[in-house]
Each structure stands twice: as structure tokens, then as C-alpha cells.
CSV table of C-alpha atoms in Angstrom, one decimal:
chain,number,residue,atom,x,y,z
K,1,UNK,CA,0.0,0.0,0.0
K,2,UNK,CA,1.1,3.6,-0.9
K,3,UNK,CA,2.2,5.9,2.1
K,4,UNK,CA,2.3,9.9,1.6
K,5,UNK,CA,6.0,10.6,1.5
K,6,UNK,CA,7.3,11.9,4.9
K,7,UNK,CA,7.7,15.5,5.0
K,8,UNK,CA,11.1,17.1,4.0
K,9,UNK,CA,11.4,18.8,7.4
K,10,UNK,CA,9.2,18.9,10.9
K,11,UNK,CA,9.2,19.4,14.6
K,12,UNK,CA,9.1,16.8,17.2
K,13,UNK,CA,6.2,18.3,19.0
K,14,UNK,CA,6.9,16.6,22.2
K,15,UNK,CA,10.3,17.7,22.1
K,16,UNK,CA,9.5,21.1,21.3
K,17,UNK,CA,7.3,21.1,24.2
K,18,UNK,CA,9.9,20.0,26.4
K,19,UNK,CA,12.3,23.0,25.2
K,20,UNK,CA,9.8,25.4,26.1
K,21,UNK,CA,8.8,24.0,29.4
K,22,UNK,CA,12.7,24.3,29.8
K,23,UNK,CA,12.8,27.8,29.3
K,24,UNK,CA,10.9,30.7,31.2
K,25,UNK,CA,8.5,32.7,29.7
K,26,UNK,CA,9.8,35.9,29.9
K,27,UNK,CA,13.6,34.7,28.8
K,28,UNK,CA,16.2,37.5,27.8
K,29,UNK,CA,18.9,36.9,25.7
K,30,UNK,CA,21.4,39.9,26.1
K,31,UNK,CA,24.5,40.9,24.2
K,32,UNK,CA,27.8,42.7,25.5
K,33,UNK,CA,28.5,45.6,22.6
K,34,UNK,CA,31.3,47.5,22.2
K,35,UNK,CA,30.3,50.9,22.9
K,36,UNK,CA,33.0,52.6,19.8
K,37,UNK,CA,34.8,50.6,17.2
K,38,UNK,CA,38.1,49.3,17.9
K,39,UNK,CA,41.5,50.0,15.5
K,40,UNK,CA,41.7,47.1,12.5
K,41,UNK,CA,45.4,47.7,13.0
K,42,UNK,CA,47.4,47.7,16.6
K,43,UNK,CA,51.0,48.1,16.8
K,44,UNK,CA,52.7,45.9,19.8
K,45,UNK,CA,52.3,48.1,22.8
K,46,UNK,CA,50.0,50.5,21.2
K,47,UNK,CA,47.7,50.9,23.9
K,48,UNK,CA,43.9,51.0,22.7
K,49,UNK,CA,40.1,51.8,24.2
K,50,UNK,CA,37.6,48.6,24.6
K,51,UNK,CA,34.1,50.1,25.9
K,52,UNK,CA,31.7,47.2,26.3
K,53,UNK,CA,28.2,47.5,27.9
K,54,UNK,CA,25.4,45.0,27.5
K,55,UNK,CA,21.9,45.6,25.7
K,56,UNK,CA,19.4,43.9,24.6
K,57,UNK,CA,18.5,42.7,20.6
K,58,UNK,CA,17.7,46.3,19.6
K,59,UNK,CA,20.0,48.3,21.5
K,60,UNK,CA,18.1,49.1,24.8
K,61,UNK,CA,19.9,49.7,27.5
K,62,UNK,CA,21.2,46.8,30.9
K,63,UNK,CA,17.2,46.8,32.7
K,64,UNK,CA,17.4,48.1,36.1
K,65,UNK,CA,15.8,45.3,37.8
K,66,UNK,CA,18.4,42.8,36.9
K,67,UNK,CA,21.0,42.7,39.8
K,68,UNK,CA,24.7,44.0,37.7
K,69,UNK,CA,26.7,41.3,36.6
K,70,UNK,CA,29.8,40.6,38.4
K,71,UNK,CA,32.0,42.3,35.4
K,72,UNK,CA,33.2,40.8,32.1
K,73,UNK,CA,36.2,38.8,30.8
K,74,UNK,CA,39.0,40.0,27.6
K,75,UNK,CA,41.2,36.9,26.2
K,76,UNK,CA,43.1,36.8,23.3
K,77,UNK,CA,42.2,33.9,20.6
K,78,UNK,CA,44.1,32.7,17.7
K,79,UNK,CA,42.3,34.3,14.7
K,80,UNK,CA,38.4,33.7,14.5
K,81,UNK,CA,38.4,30.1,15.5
K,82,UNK,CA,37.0,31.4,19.0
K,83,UNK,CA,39.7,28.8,20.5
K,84,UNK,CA,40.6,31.5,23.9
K,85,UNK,CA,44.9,31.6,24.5
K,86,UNK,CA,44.9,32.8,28.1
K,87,UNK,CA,48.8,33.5,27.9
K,88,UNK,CA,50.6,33.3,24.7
K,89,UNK,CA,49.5,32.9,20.8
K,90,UNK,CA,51.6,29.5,20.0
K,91,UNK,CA,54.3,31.0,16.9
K,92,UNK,CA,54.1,34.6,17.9
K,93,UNK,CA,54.5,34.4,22.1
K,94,UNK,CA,51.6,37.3,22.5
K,95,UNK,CA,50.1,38.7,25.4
K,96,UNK,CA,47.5,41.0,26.2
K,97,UNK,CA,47.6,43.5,29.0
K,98,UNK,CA,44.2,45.2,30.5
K,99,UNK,CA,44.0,47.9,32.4
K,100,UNK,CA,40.3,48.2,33.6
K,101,UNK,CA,39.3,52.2,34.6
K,102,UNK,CA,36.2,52.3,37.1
K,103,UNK,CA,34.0,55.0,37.9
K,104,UNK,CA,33.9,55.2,41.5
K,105,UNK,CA,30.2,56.2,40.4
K,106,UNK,CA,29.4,53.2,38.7
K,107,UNK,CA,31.3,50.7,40.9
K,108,UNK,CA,27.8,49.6,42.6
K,109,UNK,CA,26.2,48.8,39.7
K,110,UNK,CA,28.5,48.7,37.0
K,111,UNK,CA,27.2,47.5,33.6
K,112,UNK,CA,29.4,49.5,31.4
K,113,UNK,CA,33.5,48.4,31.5
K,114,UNK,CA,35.9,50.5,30.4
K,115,UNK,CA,39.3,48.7,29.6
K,116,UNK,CA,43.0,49.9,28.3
K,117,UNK,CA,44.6,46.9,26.5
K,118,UNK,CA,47.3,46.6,24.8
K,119,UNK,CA,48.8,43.7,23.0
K,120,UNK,CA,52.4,42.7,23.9
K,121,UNK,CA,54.6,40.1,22.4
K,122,UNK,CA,58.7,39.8,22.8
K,123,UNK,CA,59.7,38.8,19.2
K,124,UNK,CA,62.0,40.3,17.2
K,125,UNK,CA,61.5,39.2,13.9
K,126,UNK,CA,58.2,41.2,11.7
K,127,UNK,CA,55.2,40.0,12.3
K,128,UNK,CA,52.1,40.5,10.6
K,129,UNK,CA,49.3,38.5,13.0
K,130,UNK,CA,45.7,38.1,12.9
K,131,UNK,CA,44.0,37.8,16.8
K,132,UNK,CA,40.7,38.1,18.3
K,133,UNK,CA,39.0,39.6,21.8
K,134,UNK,CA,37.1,37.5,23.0
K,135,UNK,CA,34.9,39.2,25.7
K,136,UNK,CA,32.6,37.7,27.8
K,137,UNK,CA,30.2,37.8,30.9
K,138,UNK,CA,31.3,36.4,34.0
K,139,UNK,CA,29.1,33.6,35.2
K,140,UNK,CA,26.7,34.5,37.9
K,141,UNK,CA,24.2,32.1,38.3
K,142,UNK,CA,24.7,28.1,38.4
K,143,UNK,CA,22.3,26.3,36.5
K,144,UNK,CA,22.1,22.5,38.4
K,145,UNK,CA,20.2,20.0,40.6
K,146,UNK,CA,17.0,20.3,38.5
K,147,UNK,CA,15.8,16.3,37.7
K,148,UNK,CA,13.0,17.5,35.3
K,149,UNK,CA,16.1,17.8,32.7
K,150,UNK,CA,15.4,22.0,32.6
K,151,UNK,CA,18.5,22.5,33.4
K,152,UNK,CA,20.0,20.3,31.1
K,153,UNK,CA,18.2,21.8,28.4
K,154,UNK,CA,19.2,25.1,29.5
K,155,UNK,CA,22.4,24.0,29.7
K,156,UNK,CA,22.2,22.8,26.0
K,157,UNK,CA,21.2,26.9,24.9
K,158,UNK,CA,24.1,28.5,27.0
K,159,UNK,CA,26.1,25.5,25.1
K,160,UNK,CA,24.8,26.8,21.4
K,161,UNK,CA,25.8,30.2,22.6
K,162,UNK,CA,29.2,30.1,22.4
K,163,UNK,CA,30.8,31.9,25.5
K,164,UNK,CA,27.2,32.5,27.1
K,165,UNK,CA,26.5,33.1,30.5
K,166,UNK,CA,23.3,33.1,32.7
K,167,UNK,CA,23.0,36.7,34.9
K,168,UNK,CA,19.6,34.7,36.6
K,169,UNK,CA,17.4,32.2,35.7
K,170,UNK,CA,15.6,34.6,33.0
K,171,UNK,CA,18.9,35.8,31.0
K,172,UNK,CA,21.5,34.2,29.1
K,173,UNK,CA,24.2,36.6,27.9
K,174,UNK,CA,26.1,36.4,24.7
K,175,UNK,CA,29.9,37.2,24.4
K,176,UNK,CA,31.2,39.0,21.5
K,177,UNK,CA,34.7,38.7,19.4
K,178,UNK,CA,36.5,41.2,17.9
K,179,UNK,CA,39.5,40.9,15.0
K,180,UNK,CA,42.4,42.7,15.1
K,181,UNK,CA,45.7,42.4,13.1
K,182,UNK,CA,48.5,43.1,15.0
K,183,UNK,CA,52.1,44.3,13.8
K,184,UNK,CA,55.4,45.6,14.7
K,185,UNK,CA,56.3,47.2,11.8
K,186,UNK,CA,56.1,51.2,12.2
K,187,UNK,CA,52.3,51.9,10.3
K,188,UNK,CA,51.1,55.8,10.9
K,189,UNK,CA,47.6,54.6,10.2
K,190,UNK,CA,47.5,51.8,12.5
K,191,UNK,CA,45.7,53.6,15.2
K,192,UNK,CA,43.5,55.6,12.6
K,193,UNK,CA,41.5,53.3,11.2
K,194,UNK,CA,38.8,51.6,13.2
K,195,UNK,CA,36.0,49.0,12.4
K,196,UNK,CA,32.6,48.7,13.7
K,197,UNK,CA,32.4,45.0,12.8
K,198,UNK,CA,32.1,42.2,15.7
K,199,UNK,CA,31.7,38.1,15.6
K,200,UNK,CA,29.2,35.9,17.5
K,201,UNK,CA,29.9,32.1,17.9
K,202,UNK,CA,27.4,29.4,18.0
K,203,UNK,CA,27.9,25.7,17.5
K,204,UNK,CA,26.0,23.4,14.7
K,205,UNK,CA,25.8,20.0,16.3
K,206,UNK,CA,24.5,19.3,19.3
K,207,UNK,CA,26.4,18.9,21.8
K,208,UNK,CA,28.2,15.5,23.8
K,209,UNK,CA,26.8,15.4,27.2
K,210,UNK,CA,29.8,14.5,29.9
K,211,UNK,CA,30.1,12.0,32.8
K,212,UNK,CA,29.1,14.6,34.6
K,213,UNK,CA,25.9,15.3,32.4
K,214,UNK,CA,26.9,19.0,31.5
K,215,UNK,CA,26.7,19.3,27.7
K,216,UNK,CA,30.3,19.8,25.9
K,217,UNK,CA,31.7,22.6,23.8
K,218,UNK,CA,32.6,20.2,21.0
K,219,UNK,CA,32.8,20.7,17.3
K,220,UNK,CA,30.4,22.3,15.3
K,221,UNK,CA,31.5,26.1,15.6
K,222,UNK,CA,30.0,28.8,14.2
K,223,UNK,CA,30.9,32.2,12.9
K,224,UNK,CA,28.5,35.3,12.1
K,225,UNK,CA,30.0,38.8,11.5
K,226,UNK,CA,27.4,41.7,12.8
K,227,UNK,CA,27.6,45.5,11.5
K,228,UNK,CA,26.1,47.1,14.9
K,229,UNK,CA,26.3,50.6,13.3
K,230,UNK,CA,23.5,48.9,11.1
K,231,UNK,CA,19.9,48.1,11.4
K,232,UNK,CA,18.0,45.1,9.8
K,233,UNK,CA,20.0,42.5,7.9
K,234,UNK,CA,22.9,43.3,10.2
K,235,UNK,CA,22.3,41.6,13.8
K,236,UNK,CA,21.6,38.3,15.5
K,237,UNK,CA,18.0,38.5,16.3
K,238,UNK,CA,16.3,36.5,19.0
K,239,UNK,CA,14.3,34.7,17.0
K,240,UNK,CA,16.7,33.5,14.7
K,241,UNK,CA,18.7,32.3,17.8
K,242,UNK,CA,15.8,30.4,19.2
K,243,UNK,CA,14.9,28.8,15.7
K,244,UNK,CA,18.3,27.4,15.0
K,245,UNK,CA,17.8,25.8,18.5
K,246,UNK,CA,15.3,24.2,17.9
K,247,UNK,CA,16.2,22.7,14.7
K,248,UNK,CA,19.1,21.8,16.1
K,249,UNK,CA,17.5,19.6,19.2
K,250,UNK,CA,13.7,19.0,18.0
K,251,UNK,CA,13.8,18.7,14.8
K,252,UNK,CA,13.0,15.6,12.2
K,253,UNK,CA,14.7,14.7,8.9
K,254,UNK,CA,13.3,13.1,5.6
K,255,UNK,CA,14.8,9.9,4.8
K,256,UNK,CA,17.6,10.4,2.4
K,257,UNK,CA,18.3,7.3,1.4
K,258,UNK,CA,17.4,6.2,-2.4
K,259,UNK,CA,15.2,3.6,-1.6
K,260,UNK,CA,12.9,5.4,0.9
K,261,UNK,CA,13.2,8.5,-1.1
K,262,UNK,CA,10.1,9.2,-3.8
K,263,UNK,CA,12.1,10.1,-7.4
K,264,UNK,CA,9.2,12.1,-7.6
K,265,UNK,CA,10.5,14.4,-4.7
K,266,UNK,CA,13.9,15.0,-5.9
K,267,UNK,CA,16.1,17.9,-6.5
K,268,UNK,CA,13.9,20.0,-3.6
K,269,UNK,CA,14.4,23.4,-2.2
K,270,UNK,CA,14.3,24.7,1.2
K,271,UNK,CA,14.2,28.1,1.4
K,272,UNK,CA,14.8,30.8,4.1
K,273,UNK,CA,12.5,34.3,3.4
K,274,UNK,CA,14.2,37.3,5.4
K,275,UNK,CA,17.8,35.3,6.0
K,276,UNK,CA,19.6,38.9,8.2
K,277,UNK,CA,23.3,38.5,8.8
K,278,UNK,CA,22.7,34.4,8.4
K,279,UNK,CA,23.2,32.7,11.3
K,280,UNK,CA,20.1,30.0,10.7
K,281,UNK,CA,21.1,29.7,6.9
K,282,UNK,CA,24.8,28.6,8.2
K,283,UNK,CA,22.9,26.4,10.7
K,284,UNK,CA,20.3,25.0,7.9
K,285,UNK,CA,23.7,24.9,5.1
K,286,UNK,CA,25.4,22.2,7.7
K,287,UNK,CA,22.0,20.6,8.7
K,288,UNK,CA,20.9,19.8,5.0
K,289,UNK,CA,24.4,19.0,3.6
K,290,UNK,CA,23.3,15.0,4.3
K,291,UNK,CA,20.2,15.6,2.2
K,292,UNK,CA,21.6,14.5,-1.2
K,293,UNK,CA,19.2,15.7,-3.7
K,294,UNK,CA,18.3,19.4,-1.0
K,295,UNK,CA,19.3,22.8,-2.4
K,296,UNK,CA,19.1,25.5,0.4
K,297,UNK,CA,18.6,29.3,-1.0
K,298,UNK,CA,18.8,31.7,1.5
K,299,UNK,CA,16.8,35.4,0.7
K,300,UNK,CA,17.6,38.7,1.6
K,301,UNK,CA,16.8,42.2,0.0
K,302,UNK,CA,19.8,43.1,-2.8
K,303,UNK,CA,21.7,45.4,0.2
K,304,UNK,CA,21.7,42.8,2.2
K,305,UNK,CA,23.2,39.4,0.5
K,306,UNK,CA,27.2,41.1,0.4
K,307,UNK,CA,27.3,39.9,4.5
K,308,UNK,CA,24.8,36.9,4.2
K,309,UNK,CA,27.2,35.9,1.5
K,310,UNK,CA,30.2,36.3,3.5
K,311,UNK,CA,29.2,34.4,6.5
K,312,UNK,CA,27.5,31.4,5.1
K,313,UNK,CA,31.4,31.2,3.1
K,314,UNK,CA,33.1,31.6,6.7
K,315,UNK,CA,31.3,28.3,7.8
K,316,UNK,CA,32.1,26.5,5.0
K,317,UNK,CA,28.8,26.0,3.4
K,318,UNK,CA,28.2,23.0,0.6
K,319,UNK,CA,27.2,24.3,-3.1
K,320,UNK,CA,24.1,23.0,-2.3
K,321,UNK,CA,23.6,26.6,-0.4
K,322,UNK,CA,22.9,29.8,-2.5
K,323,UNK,CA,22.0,33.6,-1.7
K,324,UNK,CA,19.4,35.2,-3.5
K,325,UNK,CA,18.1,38.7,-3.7
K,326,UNK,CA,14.5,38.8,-3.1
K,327,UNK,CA,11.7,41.8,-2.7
K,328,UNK,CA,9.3,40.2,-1.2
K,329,UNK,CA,5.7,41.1,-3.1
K,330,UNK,CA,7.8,40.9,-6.4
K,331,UNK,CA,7.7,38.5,-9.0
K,332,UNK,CA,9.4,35.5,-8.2
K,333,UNK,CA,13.3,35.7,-9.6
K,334,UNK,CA,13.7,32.8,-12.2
K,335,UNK,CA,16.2,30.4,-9.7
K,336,UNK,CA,12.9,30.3,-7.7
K,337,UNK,CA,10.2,29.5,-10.2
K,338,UNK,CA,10.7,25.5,-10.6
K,339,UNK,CA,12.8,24.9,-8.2
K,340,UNK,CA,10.6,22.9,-5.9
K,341,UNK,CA,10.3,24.5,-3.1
K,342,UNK,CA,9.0,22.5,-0.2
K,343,UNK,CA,9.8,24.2,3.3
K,344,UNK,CA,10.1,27.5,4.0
K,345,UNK,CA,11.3,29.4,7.1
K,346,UNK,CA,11.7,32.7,8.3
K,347,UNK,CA,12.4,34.3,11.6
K,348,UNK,CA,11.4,37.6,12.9
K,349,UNK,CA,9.6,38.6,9.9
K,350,UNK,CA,6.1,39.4,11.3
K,351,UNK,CA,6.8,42.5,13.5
K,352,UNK,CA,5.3,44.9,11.4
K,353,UNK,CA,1.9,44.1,10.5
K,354,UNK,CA,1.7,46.5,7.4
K,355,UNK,CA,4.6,44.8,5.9
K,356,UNK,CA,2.8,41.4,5.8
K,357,UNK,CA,0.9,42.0,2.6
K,358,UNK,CA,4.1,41.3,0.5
K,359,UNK,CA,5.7,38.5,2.6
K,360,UNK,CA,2.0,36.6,2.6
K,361,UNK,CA,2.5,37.7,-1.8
K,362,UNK,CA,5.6,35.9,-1.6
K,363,UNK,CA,4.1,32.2,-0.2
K,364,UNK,CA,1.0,32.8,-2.5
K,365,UNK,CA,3.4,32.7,-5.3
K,366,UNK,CA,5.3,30.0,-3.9
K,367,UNK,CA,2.2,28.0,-2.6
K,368,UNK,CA,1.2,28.1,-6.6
K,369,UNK,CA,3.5,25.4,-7.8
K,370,UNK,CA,2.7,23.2,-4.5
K,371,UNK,CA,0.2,23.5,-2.6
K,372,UNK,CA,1.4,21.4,0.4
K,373,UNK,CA,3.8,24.4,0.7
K,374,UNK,CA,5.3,24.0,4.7
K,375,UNK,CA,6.4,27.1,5.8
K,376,UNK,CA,7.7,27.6,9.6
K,377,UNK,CA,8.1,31.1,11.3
K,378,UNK,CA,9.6,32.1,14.3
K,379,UNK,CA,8.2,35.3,15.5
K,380,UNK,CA,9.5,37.5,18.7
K,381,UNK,CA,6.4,38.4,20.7
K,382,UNK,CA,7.1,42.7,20.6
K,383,UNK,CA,3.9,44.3,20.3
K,384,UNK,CA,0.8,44.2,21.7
K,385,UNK,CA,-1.2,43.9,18.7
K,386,UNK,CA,0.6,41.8,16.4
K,387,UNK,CA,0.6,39.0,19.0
K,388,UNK,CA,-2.9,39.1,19.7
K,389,UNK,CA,-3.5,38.9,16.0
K,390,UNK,CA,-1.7,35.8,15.2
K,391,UNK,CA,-2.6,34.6,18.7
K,392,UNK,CA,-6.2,34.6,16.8
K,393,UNK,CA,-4.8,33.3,13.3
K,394,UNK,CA,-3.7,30.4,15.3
K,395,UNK,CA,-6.7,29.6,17.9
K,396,UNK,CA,-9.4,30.6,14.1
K,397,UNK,CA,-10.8,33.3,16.0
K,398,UNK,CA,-9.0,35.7,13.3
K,399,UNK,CA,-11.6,38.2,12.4
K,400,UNK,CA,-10.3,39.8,9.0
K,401,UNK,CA,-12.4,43.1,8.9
K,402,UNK,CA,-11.3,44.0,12.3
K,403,UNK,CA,-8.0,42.2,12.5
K,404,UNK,CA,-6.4,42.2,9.0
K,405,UNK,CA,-5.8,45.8,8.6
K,406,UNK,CA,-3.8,45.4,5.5
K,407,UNK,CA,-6.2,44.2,3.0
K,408,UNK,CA,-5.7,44.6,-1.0
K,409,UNK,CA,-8.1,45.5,-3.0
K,410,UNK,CA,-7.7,42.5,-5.5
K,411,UNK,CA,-7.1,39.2,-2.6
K,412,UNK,CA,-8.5,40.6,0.5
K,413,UNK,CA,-7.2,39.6,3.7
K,414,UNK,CA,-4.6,37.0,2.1
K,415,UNK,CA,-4.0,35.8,5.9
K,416,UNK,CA,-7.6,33.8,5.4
K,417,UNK,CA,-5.8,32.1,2.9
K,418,UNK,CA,-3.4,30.4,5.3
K,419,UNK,CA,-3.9,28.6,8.4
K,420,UNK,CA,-1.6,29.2,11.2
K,421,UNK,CA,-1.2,26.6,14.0
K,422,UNK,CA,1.4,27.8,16.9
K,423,UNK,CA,3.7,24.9,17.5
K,424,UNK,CA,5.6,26.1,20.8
K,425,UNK,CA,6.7,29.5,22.9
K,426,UNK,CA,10.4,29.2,23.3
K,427,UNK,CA,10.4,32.6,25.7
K,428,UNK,CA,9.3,35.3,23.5
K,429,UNK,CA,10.0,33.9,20.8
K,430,UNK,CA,6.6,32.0,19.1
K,431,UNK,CA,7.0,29.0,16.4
K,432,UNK,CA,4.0,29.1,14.2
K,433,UNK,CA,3.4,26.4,11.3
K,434,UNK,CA,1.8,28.2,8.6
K,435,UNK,CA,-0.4,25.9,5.6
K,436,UNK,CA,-2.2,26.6,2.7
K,437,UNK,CA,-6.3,25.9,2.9
């Protein structure tokens, strides 16, 4: 007898409901930012400014409920392998020096550091060396004890986190790196010339567990460049964090093997709608690499492909993986008509209601060639009203005349064309499942 073929990608539900019973409610994923940009050149000895604070996703400031952390950590590591050299780089015997300055102002509650480093190294001969900061939050709370396995699971985010650390129970913050080249040959623009570009590492695979049942930081490691003197396309969002999580721990894979697999279903496309900076396109590039006959195309508007580009080449990913420029509401570009597409994701795409008339254009247009069309979004709960409209999409209480607001005159309200089903809250952050009717 004839079985529907499996599809190409899906949640374990139970397992997603695990993760999110894991995780509170109100969970904060922070970042330490470098307040100014840091030289792209340092002469040995040059001494230098690193101003670090910690925000939130968009910028906001520390919140003032939190209790401060108990201050940060500066390492050097060997290039951008995010591998930290406490003392010496192995060929080039460097060291760095820090200076912290501290306001007696701010020394109750200090969450801004201000640091003097300097890099120091005692060869003679010229050297031309490319280092990294790596500077990151000093654990405060322990995470343990728990036998429901929250902790473990917990333990498994801080672990995908590269460098993470948990201020409370409610907020996990992320470390940054920052390149530098480093020289002792006499450069009069060495000091002049600063960058605004930083590095957050994640890890692909998920993680060993230890005798001692702590997750371990093995293999896998990710690199994504952010511009933080840009806006969209340029950061690690939440909900892009939160999505490759998931995938990495509760998700489900299509059988690949010849035999299992319908020829019919060959040559298929997933593709990611809205792909930022690209950390979930590197994670998806590694994830579908074992799928033989999956293409991954990644989407971003023309502006923004250069650095999606650039970090889905820093991890390595297979040919399979392409960037695309896309407008959503546009005609389709031609690598996109035909190409099968059967899955497609997006993450943090929904926050502004008015702008969903085009995305929702884009899946019509998709949804044409195949009407099983699987799309799966992660959206960060912000405001009011846009979670309490697809809080509605997804329970059917969606009323398009007083919900829909954006409405074209030829389709309607194209979200009655789609049925939403809300597959987990992973803090904030809500997975939806959207189909076609």
C-alpha cells in the first residue's frame, strides 16, 4: 500500500514542548557591545580603548531590575576560531595586558567596562598576526540540581551560545569577538583606522553530554560577523537564535536514502525568506548538507546578500547553499520558479503588521507550484497587537475586517488564505506552522 511521503522537514512536538517548558516565559537573551569601534590595526604596545556594555537585541539599555553582573572577561584567541589563548598565541608568544578604569560612580552597579589593553609580544623578527578579543560575561548564576532535565536543556542553549552566560534564571548573555591584526612594523595609520564590525559564535551539532551530564563545547562552531552601526540584515536576532535551536535539538529529517526517497520528490528546495546576517542559513547549510538531492537558497533584500554571502562562506557551506536577492511582493526571480520549493522558514519577519501583505504575496506565489507548501516562522512576541492577531490566526478566532488591517483590494485579507497553527513558545520567541487551505 502507498504511504504519503514523509515530510522534508518537521518538529518533534513533544520535544518542542519539552524546550519550552525548559525555558521561562519571559527569557532574555542579552549581548555585551562594544560601545565605539576598535583600530583594524594595533601596533605591539600601542595601547587602545575597549568600551563594552550589555543591551538587549535592539540596542536598549542593561534593565534596572536585573542585579549587575559581576563584570566581564577580555582573552586573546588565535584568529576567529574562538579557540581562547589565556597567555601566549603559540608561533608569535603574544600577550595581552588590561587595564580596567572604574568610575567610583558606577562601581555599585556597573554595567558599562571600560578597559586599556594593549597587545604585547617579545619577538623580534616582523610579524604580521591576525588575533581576536574575546569578551565575555562572567558567570553568575549556576544552573544545576534540577531532575526534570530544565537544566539540562538550559544548559544545552548556553552550550549553542558560544561563551554565554546566565546573569539569573531569565537571561542568558552572549559574548562577542573582535578581530584585530597586530604588527610591529612602524604603520602611521595603525591607530587611525577603526572597524565597527564584531563576531558571535554558536555551535552546529548538538552537543556530547559529559560524565558529569553537562553538555560539551565540541565541534560544530560557528561564525557570524554583525555591523552594529546597522539596522536590519545586520544583527543576530532573537528569534533567529531560538529557531536554529530548535532545529538543532527538535527537529526531524526526511529519509535520504534512495530507496525510501520518492524520485518524484527529488532535487527540492528549502528556502529561508528574510535570511539577516545568516546565522540560521549557516545552521540549515550544515543541517541539510546530508540531504543529497536538497538545495538551500537563502533570501535577503539586494543590500543585504554582500554579509549573508560572506558568512555562510566563513562556515564552510556546501554548493548546495545559495544567496538570493528577493523583494518580497515581487515577481518571483527565475532560480525560484521551478525549483521545488517545499519548506520554507523565516524568523522575525512578522513585527510589522503593514509589511505582511508582501511576505504573505511571496508564499501565495510559492504556494502556486505546490500547494502542500510548509512554511515555519519564528516570531519575537514585541507588540501588543501583532501577538494578539496571530494569537487569533492560530486559535481561528481571526476576524479579517477587524483584524487584518492590511487588506488589497484585489485578494482581500490574504492571511484567510493560510492557516496558522502555533507549534511552541520558546520565551518570547513563538513558532508558528503556517499551511495553505
Amino acid at each position: 500500500m502507498d504511504t504519503a511521503p514523509l515530510p522534508l522537514f518537521s518538529f518533534d512536538r513533544n520535544e518542542l514542548q519539552r524546550l519550552q517548558s525548559a525555558l521561562p516565559a519571559d527569557l532574555q537573551l542579552l549581548r555585551l557591545r562594544l560601545r565605539f569601534g576598535l583600530p583594524v590595526r594595533v601596533q605591539l604596545g600601542q595601547r587602545f580603548r575597549v568600551v563594552v556594555d550589555i543591551v538587549d537585541e535592539v540596542g536598549q539599555p542593561f534593565p534596572k531590575h536585573f542585579a549587575p553582573p559581576e563584570g566581564v572577561d577580555i582573552a586573546l584567541t588565535s584568529g576567529d576560531s574562538g579557540n581562547q589563548e589565556s597567555g601566549s598565541m603559540d608561533s608569535d608568544d603574544l600577550t595581552l595586558e588590561i587595564e580596567e578604569q572604574v568610575s567610583p560612580a558606577a562601581a555599585d552597579r556597573q554595567t558599562k567596562w571600560l578597559f586599556w589593553a594593549s597587545v604585547q609580544g617579545s619577538t623580534s623578527s616582523v610579524i604580521d598576526a591576525c588575533v581576536s578579543l574575546s569578551i565575555m560575561m562572567k558567570q553568575t548564576a549556576a544552573l544545576g540540581g534540577d531532575p526534570t532535565m530544565n537544566d539540562h536543556r538550559r544548559l544545552l542553549l548556553q552550550t549553542f551560545c558560544v561563551g554565554s552566560a546566565w546573569l539569573n534564571e531569565r537571561v542568558l548573555v552572549l559574548p562577542l569577538q573582535v578581530q584585530l591584526q597586530v604588527t610591529n612594523a612602524r604603520d602611521s595609520s595603525a591607530s587611525s583606522l577603526t572597524s565597527t564590525f564584531c563576531q558571535r559564535l554558536f555551535r552546529s551539532t548538538p552537543s556530547k553530554v559529559s560524565a558529569t551530564g553537562r553538555p560539551t563545547d565540541e565541534g560544530g562552531l560557528l561564525i557570524v560577523e554583525e555591523h552594529y552601526g546597522d539596522a536590519m540584515g545586520a544583527h543576530v536576532w532573537d528569534a533567529s537564535i531560538l529557531l536554529s535551536w530548535a532545529m538543532l535539538h527538535a527537529s526531524t529529517r526526511a529519509p535520504t536514502s534512495p530507496g525510501q526517497a520518492d524520485p518524484a520528490d527529488s532535487n527540492q528546495t528549502m528556502l529561508e525568506l528574510g535570511s539577516g546576517c545568516g546565522l540560521f542559513a549557516a545552521v540549515l547549510a550544515r543541517f541539510q548538507c546530508s540531504h543529497q538531492h536538497v538545495k538551500a537558497v537563502f533570501t535577503e533584500k539586494p543590500e543585504c546578500t554582500g554579509r549573508l554571502q560572506k558568512n555562510l562562506d566563513r562556515n564552510g557551506s556546501p554548493p548546495s547553499a545559495s544567496v538570493l536577492a528577493l523583494e518580497w511582493g515581487t515577481p518571483l526571480p527565475s532560480p525560484l520558479r521551478g525549483a521545488n520549493v517545499r519548506v520554507v522558514f523565516a524568523a522575525d519577519v512578522l513585527y510589522n503588521w503593514a509589511a505582511h501583505e508582501v511576505f504573505l504575496d511571496t508564499l501565495d506565489q510559492l504556494a502556486e507550484s505546490d500547494a502542500k507548501l510548509e512554511v515555519l516562522v519564528a516570531h519575537k512576541r514585541r507588540g501588543k497587537a501583532s501577538a494578539e492577531r496571530l494569537d487569533a490566526l492560530a486559535s481561528d478566532t481571526f476576524d479579517p475586517a477587524a483584524h487584518c488591517v492590511i487588506s488589497s483590494d484585489k485578494a482581500g485579507c490574504r492571511w484567510t488564505q493560510w492557516r496558522v497553527d502555533k507549534l511552541a513558545s520558546l520565551g518570547r520567541v513563538d513558532l508558528f506552522q503556517l499551511s495553505r487551505r
